[in-house]
PDB file of C-alpha atoms in Angstrom:
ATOM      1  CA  UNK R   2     -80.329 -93.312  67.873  1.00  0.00           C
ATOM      2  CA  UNK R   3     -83.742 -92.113  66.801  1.00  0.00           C
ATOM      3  CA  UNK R   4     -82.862 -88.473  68.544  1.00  0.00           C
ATOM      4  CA  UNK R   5     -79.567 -88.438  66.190  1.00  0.00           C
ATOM      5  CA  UNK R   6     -81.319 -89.131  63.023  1.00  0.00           C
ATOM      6  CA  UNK R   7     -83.798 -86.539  63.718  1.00  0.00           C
ATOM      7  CA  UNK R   8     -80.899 -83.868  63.969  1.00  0.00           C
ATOM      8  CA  UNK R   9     -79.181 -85.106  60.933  1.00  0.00           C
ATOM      9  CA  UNK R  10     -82.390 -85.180  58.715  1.00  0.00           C
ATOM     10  CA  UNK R  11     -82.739 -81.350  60.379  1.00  0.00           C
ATOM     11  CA  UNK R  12     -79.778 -80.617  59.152  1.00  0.00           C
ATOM     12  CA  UNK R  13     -79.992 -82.241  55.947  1.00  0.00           C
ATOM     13  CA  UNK R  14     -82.780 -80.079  54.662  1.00  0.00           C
ATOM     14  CA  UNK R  15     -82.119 -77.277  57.099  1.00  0.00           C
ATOM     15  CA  UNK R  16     -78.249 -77.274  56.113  1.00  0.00           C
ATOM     16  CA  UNK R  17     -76.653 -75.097  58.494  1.00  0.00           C
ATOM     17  CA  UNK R  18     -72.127 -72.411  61.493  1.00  0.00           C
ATOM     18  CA  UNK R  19     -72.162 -72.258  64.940  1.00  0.00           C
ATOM     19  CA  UNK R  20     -68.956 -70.895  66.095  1.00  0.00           C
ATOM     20  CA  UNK R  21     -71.039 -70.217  69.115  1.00  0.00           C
ATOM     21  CA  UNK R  22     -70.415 -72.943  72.392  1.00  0.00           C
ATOM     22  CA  UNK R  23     -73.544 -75.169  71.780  1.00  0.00           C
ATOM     23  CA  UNK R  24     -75.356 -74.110  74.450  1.00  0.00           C
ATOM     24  CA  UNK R  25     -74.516 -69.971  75.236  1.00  0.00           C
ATOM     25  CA  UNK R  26     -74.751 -68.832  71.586  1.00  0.00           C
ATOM     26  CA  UNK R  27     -71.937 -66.698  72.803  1.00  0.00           C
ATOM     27  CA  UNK R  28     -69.386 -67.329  70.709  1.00  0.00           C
ATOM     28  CA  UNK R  29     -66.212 -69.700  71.741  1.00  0.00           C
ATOM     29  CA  UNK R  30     -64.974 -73.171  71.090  1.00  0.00           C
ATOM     30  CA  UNK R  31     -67.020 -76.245  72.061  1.00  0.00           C
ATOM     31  CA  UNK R  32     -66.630 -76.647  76.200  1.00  0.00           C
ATOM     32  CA  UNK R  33     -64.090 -73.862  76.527  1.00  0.00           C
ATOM     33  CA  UNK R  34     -64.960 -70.116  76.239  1.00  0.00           C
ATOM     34  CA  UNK R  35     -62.739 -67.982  73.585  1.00  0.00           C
ATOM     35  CA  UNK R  36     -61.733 -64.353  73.488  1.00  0.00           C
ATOM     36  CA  UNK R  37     -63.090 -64.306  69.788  1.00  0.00           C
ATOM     37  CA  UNK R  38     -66.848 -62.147  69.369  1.00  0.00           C
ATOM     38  CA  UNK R  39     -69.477 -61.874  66.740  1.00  0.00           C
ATOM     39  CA  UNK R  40     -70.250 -58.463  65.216  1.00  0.00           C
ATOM     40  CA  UNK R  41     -71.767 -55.514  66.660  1.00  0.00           C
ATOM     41  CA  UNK R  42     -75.425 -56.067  66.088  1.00  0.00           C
ATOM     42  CA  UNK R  43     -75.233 -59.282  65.682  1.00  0.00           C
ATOM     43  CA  UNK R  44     -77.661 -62.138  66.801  1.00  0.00           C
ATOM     44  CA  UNK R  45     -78.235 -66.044  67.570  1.00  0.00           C
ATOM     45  CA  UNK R  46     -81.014 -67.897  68.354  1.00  0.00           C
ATOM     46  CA  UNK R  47     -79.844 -71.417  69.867  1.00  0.00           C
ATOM     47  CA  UNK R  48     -80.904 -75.341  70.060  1.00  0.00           C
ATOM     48  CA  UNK R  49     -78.600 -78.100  71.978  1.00  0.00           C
ATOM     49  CA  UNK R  50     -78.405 -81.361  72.684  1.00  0.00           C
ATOM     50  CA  UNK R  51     -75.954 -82.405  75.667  1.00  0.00           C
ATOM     51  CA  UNK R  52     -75.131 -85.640  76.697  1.00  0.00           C
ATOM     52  CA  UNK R  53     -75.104 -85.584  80.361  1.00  0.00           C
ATOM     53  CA  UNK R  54     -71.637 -86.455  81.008  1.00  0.00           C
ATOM     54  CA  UNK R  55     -70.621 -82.426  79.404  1.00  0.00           C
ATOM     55  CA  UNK R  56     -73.434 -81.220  81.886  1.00  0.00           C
ATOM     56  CA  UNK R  57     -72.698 -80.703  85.808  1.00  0.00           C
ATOM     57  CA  UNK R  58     -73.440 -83.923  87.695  1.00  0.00           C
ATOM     58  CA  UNK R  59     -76.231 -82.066  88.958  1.00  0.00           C
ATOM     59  CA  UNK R  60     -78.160 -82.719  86.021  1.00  0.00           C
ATOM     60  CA  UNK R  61     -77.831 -86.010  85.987  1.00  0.00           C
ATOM     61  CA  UNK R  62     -79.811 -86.682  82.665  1.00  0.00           C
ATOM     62  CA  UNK R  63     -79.076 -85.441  79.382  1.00  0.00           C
ATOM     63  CA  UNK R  64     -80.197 -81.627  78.477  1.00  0.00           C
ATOM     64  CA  UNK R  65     -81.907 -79.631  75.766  1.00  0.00           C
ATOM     65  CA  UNK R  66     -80.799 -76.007  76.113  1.00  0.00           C
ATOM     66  CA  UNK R  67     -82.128 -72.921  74.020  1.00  0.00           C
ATOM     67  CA  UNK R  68     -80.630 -69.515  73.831  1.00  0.00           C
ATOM     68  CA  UNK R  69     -80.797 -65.846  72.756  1.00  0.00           C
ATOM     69  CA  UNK R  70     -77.693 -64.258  72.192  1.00  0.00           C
ATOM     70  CA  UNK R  71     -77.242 -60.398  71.159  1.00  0.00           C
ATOM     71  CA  UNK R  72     -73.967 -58.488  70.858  1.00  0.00           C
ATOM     72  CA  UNK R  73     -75.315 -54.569  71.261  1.00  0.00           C
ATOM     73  CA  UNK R  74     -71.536 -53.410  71.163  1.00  0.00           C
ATOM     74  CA  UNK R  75     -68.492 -54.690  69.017  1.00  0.00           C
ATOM     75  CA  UNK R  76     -66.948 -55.486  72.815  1.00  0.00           C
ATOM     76  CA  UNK R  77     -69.670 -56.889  74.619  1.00  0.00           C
ATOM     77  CA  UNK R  78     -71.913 -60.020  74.230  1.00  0.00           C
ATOM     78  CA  UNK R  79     -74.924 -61.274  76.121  1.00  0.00           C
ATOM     79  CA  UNK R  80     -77.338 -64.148  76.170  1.00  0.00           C
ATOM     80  CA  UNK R  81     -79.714 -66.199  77.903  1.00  0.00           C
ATOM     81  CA  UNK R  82     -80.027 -69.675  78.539  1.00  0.00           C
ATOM     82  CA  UNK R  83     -82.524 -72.433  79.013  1.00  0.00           C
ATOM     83  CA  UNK R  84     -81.800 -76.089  80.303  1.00  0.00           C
ATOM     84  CA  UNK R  85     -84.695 -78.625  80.493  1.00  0.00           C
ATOM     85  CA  UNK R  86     -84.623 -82.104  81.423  1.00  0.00           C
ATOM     86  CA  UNK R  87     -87.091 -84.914  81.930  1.00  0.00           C
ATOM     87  CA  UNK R  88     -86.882 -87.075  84.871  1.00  0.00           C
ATOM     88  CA  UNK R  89     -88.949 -89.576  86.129  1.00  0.00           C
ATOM     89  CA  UNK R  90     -91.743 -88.456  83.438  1.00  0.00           C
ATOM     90  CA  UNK R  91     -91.641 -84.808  84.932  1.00  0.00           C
ATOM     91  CA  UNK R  92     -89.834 -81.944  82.995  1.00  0.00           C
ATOM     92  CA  UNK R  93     -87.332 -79.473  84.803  1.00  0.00           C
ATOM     93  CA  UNK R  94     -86.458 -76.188  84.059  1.00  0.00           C
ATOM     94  CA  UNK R  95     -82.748 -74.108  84.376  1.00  0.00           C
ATOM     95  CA  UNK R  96     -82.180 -70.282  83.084  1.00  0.00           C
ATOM     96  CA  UNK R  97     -79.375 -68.506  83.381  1.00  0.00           C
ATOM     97  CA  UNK R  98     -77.400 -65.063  81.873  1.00  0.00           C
ATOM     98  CA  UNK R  99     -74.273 -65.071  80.233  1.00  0.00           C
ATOM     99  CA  UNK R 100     -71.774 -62.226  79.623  1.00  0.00           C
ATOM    100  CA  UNK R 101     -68.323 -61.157  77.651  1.00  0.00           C
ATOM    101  CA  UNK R 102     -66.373 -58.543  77.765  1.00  0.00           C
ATOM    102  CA  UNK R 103     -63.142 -57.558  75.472  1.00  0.00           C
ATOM    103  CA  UNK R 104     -61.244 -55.009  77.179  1.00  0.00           C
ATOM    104  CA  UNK R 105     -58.307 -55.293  74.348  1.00  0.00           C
ATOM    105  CA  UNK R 106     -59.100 -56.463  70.501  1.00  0.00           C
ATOM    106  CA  UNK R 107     -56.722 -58.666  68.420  1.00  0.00           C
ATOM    107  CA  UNK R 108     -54.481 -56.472  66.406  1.00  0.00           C
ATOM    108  CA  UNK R 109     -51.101 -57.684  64.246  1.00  0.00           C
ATOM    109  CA  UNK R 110     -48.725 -58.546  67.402  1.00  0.00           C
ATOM    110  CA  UNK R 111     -51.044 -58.740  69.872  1.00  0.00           C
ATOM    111  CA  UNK R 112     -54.145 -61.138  71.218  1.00  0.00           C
ATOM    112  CA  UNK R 113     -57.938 -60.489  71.985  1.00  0.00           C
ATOM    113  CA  UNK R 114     -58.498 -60.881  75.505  1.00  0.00           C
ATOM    114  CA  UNK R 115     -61.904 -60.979  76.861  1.00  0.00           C
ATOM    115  CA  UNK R 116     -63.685 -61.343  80.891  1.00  0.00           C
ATOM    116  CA  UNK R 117     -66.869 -63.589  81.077  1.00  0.00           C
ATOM    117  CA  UNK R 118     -69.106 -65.374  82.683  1.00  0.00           C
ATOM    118  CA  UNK R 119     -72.128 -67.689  82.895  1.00  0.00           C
ATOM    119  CA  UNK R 120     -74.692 -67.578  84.931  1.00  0.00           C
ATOM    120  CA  UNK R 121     -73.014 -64.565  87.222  1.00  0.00           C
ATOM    121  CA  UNK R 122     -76.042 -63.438  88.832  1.00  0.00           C
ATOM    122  CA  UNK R 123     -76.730 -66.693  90.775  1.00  0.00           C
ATOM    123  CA  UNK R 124     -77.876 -65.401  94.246  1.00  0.00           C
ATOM    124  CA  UNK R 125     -77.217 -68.284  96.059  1.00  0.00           C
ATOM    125  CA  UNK R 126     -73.689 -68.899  98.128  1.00  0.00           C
ATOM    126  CA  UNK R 127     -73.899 -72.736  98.428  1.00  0.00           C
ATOM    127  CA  UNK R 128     -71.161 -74.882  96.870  1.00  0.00           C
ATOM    128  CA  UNK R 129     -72.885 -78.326  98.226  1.00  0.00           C
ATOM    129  CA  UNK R 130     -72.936 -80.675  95.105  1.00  0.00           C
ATOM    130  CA  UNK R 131     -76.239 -81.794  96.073  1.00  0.00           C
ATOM    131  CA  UNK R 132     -78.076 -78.390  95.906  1.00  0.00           C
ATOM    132  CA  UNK R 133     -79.035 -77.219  92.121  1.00  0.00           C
ATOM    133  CA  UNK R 134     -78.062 -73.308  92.636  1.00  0.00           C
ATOM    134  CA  UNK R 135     -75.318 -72.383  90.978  1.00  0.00           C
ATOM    135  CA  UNK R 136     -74.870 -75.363  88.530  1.00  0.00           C
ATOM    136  CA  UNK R 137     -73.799 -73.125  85.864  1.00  0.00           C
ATOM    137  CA  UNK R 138     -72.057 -70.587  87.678  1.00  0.00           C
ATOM    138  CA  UNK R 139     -68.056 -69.984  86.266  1.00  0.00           C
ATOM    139  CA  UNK R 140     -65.821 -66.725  85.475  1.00  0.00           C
ATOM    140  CA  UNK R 141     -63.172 -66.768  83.121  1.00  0.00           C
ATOM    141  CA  UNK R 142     -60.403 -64.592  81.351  1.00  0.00           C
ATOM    142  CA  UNK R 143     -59.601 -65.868  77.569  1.00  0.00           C
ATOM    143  CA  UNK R 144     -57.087 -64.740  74.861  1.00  0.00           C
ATOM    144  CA  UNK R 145     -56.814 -65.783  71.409  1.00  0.00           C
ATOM    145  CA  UNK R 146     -54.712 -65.314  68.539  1.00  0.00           C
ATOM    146  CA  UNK R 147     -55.578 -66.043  64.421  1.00  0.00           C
ATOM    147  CA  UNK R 148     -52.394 -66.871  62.136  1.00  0.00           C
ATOM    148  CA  UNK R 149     -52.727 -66.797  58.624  1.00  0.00           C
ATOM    149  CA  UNK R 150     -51.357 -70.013  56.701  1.00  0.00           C
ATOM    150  CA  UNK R 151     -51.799 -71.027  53.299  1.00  0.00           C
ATOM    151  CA  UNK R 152     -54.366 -73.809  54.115  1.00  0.00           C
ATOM    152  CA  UNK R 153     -55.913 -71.311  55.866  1.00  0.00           C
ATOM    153  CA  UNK R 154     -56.239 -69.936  59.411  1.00  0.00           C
ATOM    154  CA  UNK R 155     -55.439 -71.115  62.294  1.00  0.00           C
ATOM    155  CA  UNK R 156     -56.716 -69.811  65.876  1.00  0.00           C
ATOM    156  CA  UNK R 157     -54.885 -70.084  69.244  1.00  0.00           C
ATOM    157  CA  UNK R 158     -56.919 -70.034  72.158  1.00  0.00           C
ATOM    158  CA  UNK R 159     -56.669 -70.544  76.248  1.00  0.00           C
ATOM    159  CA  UNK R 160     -58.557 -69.273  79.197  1.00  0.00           C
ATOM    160  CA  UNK R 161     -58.544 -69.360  82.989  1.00  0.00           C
ATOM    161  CA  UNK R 162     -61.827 -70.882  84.126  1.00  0.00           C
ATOM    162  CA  UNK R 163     -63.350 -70.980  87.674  1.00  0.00           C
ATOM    163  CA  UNK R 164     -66.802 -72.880  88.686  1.00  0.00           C
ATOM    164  CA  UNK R 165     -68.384 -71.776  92.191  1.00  0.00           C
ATOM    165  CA  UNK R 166     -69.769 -75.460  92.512  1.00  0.00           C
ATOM    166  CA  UNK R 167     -67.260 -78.103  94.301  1.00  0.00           C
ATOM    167  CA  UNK R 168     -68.635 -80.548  91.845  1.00  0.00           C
ATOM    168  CA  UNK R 169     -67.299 -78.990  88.769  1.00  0.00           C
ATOM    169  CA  UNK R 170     -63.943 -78.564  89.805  1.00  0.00           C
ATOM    170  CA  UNK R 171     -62.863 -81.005  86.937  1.00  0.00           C
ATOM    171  CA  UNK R 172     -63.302 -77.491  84.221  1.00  0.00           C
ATOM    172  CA  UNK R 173     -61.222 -75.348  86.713  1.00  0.00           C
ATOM    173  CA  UNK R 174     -57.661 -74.167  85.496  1.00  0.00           C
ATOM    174  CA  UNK R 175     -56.415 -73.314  82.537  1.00  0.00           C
ATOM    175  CA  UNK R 176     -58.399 -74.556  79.338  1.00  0.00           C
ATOM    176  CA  UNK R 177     -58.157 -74.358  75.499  1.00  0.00           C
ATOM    177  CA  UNK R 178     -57.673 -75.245  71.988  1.00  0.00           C
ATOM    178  CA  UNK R 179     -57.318 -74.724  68.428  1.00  0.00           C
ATOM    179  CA  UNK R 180     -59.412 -73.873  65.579  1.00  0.00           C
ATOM    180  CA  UNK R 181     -58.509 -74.172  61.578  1.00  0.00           C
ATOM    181  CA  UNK R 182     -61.156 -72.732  59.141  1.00  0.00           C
ATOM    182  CA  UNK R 183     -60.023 -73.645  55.479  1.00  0.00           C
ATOM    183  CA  UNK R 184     -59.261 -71.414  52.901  1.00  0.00           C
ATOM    184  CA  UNK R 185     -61.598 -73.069  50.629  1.00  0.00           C
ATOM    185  CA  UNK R 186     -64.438 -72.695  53.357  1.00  0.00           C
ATOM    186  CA  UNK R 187     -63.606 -69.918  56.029  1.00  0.00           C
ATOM    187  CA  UNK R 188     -67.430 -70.620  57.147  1.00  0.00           C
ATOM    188  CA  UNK R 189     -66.377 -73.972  58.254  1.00  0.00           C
ATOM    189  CA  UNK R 190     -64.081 -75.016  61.554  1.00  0.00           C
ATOM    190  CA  UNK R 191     -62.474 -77.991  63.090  1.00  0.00           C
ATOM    191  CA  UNK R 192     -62.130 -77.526  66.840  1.00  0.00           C
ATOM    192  CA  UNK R 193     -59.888 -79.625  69.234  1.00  0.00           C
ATOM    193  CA  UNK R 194     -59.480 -78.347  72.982  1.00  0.00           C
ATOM    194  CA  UNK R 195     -58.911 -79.045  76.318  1.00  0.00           C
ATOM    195  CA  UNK R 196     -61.835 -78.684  78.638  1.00  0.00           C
ATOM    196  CA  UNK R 197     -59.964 -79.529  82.179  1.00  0.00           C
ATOM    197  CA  UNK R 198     -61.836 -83.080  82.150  1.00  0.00           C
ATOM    198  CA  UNK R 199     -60.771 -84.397  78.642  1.00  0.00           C
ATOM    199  CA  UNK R 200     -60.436 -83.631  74.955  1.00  0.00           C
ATOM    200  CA  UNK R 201     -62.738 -82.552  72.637  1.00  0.00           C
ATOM    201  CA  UNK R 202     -63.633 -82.234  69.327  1.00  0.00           C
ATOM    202  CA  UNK R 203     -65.578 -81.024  66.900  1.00  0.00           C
ATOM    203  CA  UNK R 204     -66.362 -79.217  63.887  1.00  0.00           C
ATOM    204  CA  UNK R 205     -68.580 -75.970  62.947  1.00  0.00           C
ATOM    205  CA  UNK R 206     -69.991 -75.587  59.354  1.00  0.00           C
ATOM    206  CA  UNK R 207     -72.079 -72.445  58.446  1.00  0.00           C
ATOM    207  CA  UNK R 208     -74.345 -72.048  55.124  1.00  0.00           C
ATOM    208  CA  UNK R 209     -76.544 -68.874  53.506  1.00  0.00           C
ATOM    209  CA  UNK R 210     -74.800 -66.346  55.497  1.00  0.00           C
ATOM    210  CA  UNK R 211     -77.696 -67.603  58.891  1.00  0.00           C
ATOM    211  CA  UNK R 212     -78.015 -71.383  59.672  1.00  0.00           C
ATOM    212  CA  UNK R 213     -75.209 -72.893  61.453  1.00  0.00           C
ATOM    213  CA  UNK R 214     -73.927 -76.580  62.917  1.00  0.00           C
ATOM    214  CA  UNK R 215     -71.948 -77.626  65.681  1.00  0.00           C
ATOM    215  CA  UNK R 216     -70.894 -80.750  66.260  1.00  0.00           C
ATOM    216  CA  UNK R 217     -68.793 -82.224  69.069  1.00  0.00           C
ATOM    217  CA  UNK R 218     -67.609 -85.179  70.093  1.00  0.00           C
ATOM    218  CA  UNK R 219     -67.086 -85.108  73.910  1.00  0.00           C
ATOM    219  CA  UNK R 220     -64.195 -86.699  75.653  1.00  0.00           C
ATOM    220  CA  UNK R 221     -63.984 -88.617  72.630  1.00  0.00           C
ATOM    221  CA  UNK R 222     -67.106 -90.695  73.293  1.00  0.00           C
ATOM    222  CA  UNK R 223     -70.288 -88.689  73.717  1.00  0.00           C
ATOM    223  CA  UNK R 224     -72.509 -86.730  70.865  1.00  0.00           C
ATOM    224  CA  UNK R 225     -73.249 -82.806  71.524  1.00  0.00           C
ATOM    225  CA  UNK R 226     -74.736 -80.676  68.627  1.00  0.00           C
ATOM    226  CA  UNK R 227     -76.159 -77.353  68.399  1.00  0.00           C
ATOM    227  CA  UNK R 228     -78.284 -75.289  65.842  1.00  0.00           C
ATOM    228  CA  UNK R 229     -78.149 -71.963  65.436  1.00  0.00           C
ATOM    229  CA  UNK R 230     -79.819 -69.533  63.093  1.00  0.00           C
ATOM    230  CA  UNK R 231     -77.914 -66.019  62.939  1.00  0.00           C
ATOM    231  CA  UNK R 232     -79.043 -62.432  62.538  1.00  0.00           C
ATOM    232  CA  UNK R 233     -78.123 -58.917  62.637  1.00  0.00           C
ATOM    233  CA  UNK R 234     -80.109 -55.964  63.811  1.00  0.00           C
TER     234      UNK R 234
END
């Protein structure tokens, strides 16, 4: 309780859009990757809560993760990732790269479709559930597709999602949701998806063009938010 009221007094005087998942700062819908991208040139600088049950069982504890996120080409997004945890008084440390790709952008019949991954570089074979490489690891292919209605916009999204670890089989398949921003609000979006293990949702709100929120509510029981502050180079 004490942890949530310190985010919402944050965000109180902080104020804050982070269309970005909560813990990539690549942007997407809350558990589920999207084929939507930021700007060419555009930045995000990251902070996450996770409850542990939207973490791999590895974990085992709830997770603060940080990121840097950079998009140097209209088609391509990168970040990096921190996870640490505290466990028995001592404090653990996860990194990992993540990557997107959009081989074809959304035109006016057509969808985006995009090639990613997180944590692709893991060197490690293993699949064991009880060894920590590779907690991370997944590839994916997403498409998504805007429609204009008079409330505002709605966007259609699904993906094919793959996890190297055995224990994390419960993402696998094929994933997804939708997303409304308001007409009243564009900066602001309601999220409901599909993460393989459950529903989600959640909404993003973005203020002064840089500060953003993301809250989500996970399986319909556990608190995730993110903070994000955006730039462009």
């Amino acid at each position: 309780m004490k942890k949530l009221l310190l985010v919402i007094s944050i965000l109180t005087v902080a104020a804050v859009q982070a269309q970005a998942q909560q813990y990539t700062g690549l942007e997407g819908l809350l558990h589920c990757p999207s084929a939507d991208m930021y700007a060419k040139g555009s930045g995000r600088i990251s902070l996450a809560s996770l409850n542990e049950n939207s973490v791999p069982k590895h974990y085992a504890t709830d997770i603060t993760a940080y990121s840097l996120a950079y998009n140097p080409f209209d088609w391509a997004e990168i970040s990096f990732t921190g996870f640490v945890r505290k466990i028995g008084g001592i404090v653990y440390q996860d990194r990992m790269a993540s990557v997107k790709f959009r081989p074809l952008k959304e035109g006016g019949w057509w969808p985006s479709i995009v090639l990613g991954s997180n944590d692709p570089l893991s060197t490690v074979s293993t699949t064991a559930d009880t060894d920590g490489n590779n907690s991370m690891c997944n590839f994916y292919i997403a498409i998504s597709k805007h429609f204009a209605v008079s409330a505002g916009s709605i966007g259609v999204h699904t993906s094919y999602r793959k996890f190297r670890k055995n224990a994390n089989a419960i993402w696998n398949g094929v994933v997804g949701g939708l997303t409304f921003s308001p007409v009243f609000y564009p900066d602001a979006r309601i999220t409901a998806e599909y993460d393989g293990a459950g529903i989600n949702i959640g909404a993003d709100v973005k203020f002064f063009n840089h500060i953003s929120l993301q809250a989500i509510c996970y399986g319909m029981r556990y608190f995730n938010c993110g903070l994000c502050f955006e730039f462009n180079l």
